[in-house]
Coordinates of C-alpha atoms and ligand atoms in Angstrom, one line a residue:
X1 CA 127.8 116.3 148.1
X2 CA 128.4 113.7 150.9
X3 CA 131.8 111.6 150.7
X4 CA 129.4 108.8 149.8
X5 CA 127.4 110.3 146.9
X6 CA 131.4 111.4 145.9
X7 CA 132.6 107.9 146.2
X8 CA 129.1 106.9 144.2
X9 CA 130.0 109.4 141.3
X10 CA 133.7 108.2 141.5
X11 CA 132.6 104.8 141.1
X12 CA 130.0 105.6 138.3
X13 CA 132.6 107.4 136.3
X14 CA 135.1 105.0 136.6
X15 CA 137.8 106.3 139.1
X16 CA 136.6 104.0 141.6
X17 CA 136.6 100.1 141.1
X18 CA 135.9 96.9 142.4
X19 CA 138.9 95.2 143.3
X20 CA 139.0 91.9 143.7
X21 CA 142.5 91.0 143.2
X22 CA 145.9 92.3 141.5
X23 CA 149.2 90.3 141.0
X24 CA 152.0 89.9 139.0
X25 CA 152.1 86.7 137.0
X26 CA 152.6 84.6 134.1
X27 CA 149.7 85.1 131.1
X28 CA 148.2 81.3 131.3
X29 CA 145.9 81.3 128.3
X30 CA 145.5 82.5 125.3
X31 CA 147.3 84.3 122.5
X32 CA 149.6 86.0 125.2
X33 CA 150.6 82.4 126.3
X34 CA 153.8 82.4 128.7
X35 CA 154.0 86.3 128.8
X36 CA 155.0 88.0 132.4
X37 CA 151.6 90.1 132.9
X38 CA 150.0 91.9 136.0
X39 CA 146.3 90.7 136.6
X40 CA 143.6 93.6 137.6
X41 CA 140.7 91.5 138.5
X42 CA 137.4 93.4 138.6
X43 CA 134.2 92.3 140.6
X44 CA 130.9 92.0 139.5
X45 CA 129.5 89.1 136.8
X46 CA 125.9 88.5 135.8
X47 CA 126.9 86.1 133.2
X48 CA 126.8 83.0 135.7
X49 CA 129.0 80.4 133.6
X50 CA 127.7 77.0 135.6
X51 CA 131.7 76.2 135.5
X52 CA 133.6 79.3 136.7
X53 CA 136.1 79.1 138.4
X54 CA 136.2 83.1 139.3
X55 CA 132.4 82.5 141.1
X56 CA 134.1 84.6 144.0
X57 CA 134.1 87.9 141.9
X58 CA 129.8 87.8 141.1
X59 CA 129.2 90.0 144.1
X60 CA 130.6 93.6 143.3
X61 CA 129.7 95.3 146.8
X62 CA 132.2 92.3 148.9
X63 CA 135.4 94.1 147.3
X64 CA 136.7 97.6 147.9
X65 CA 136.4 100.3 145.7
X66 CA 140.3 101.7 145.0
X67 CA 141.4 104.6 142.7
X68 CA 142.7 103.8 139.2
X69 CA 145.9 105.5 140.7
X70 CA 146.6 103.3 143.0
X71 CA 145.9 100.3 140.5
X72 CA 148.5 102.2 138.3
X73 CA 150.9 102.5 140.7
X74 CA 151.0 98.8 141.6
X75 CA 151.6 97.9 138.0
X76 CA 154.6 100.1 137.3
X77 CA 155.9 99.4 140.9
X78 CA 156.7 95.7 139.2
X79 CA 158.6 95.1 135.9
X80 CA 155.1 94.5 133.9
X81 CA 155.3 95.8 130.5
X82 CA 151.8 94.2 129.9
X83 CA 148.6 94.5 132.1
X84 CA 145.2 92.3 131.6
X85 CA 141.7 93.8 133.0
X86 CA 139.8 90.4 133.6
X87 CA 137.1 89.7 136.1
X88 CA 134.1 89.0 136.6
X89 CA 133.0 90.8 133.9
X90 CA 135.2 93.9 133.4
X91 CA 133.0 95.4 131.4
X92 CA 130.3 95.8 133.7
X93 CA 132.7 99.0 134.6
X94 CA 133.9 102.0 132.8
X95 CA 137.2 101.0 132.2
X96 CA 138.3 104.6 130.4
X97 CA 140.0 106.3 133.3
X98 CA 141.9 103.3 134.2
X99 CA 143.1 102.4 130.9
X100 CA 144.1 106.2 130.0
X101 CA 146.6 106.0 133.2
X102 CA 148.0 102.8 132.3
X103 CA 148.4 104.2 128.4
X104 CA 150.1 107.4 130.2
X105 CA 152.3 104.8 132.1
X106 CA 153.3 103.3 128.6
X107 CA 152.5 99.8 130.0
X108 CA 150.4 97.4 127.4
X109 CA 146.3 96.8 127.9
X110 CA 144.8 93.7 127.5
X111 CA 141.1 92.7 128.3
X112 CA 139.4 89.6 128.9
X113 CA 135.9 90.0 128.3
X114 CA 132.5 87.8 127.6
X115 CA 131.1 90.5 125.2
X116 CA 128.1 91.2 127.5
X117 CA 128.7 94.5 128.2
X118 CA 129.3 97.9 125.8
X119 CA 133.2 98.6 125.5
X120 CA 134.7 101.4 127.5
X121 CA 138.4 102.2 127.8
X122 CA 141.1 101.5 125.1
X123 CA 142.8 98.3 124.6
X124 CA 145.7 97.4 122.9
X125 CA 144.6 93.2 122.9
X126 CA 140.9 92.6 123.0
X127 CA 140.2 88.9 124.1
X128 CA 136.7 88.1 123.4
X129 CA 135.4 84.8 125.1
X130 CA 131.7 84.3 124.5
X131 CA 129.5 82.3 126.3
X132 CA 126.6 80.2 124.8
X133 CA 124.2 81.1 127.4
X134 CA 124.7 84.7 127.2
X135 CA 125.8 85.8 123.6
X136 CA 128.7 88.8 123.1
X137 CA 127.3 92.1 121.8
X138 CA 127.7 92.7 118.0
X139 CA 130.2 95.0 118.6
X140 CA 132.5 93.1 120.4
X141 CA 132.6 90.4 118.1
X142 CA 134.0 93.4 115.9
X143 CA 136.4 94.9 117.7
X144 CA 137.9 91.3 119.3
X145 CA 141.4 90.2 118.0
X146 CA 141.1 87.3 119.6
X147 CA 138.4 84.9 120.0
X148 CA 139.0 82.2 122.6
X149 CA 135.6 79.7 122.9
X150 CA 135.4 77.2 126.1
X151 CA 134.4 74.1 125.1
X152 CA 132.5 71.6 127.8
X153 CA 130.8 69.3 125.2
X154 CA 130.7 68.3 121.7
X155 CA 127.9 71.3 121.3
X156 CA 130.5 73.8 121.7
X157 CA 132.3 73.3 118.9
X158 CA 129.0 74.5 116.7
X159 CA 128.8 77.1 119.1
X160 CA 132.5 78.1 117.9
X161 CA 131.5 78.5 114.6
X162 CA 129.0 80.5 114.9
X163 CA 131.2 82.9 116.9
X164 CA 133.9 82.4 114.7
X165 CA 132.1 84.1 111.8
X166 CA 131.1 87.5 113.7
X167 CA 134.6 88.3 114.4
X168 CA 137.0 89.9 111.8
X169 CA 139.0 87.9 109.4
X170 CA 141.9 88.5 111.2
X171 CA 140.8 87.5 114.8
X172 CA 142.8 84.7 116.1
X173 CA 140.4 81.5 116.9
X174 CA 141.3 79.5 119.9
X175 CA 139.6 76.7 121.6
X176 CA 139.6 75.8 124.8
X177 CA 138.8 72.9 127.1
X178 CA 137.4 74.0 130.0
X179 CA 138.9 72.8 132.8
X180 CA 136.5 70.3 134.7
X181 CA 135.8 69.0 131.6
X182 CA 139.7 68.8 130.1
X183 CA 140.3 65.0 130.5
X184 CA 137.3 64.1 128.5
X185 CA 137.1 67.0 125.6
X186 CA 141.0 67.9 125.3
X187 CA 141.4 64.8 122.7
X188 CA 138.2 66.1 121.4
X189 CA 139.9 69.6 121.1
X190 CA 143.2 68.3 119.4
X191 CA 141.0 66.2 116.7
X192 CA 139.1 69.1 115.6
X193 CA 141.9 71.3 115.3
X194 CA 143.7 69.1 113.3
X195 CA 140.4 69.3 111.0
X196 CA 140.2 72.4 110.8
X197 CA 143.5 74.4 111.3
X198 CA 142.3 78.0 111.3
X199 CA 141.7 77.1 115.5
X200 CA 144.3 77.2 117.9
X201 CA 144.0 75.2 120.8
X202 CA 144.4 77.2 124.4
X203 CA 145.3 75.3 127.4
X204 CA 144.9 76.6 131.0
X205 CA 148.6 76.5 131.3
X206 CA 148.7 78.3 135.0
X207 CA 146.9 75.6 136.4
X208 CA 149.2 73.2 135.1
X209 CA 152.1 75.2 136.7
X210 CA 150.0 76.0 139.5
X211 CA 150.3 79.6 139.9
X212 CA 147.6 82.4 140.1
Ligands
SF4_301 FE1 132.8 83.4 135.5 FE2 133.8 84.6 133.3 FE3 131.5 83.2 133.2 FE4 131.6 85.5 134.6 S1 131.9 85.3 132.4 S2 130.6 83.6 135.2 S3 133.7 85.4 135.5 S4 133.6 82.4 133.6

């Protein structure tokens, strides 16, 4: 075998992935609001939201492939008790051998995922955030204990719903405005919740504070 068809396999299997970014921050959004967290950001997305603000992670083959090692070893070289796997699309990966090192480094896994994709790894926090134009898989509505919706337009909110009653009883239901669209839909956002108080409203609080 060649030390590309090696690094092929690696990546196939999952000891290889796309890195686009890692750093130790503050969790912005979300249940985990306000917690210290370090960010692995994966490449590769074929969702395509029209409003992402992560467009520079689509293309999987700009970023270098780095051993789940290596990832590990970054996280416990910092204080992190808690890691998120976010993207892109994490998914689009197999996520197993990275999340079994972190588990073995007794460090906290979260994922950010669109649904899109089938599940691979092991997660302590599953944040499911569906998009309309691209609908979660059955089974990650399932196994998500948190559902966070973006909302651009009145629309959404129906959209909401219908995710909302895929997910378990127990899945915490957040809305949020997304963020080219927050001055006009944010009211919007704090009106509904106040009608109807099993949602939670999430707010992009990093971008507010400014920090990655
Ligand atoms: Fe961007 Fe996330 Fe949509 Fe992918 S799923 S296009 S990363 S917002």
């Amino acid at each position: 075998m060649t030390e590309l068809d090696a690094r092929r396999r690696a990546a196939a299997e999952g000891r290889l992935l796309p890195l686009v970014e890692d750093f130790y921050t503050i969790q912005g959004e979300g249940f985990h609001t306000g917690r210290a967290a370090y960010f692995v950001r994966l490449a590769g997305c074929d969702v395509r939201c029209p409003w992402c603000d992560a467009a520079y992670t689509w293309s999987a083959e700009r970023y270098p492939l780095v051993e789940v090692g290596t990832i590990a070893d970054r996280v416990t070289a910092t204080p992190a008790r808690c890691v998120v796997i976010t993207g892109g699309e994490p998914l689009l990966h197999p996520l197993g051998p990275l999340t079994e090192i972190l588990r073995s480094r007794g460090v906290e896994i979260l994922l950010e995922t669109s649904g899109t994709q089938p599940l691979s790894g092991s997660f302590d926090w599953i944040c499911l955030s569906p998009k309309r134009h691209c609908a979660p898989r059955p089974e990650l509505s399932l196994q998500a204990d948190e559902l966070k919706t973006v909302v651009s337009c009145d629309e959404d909110f129906a959209w909401a719903e219908e995710q909302a009653a895929l997910v378990r009883p127990d899945c915490r239901l957040s809305l949020q405005p997304e963020w080219g669209a927050a001055e006009r839909m944010t009211t919007r956002i704090v009106e509904y919740v106040k009608a109807h108080p099993r949602w939670r409203i999430s707010l992009q609080t990093h971008k507010y504070l400014n920090i990655p």
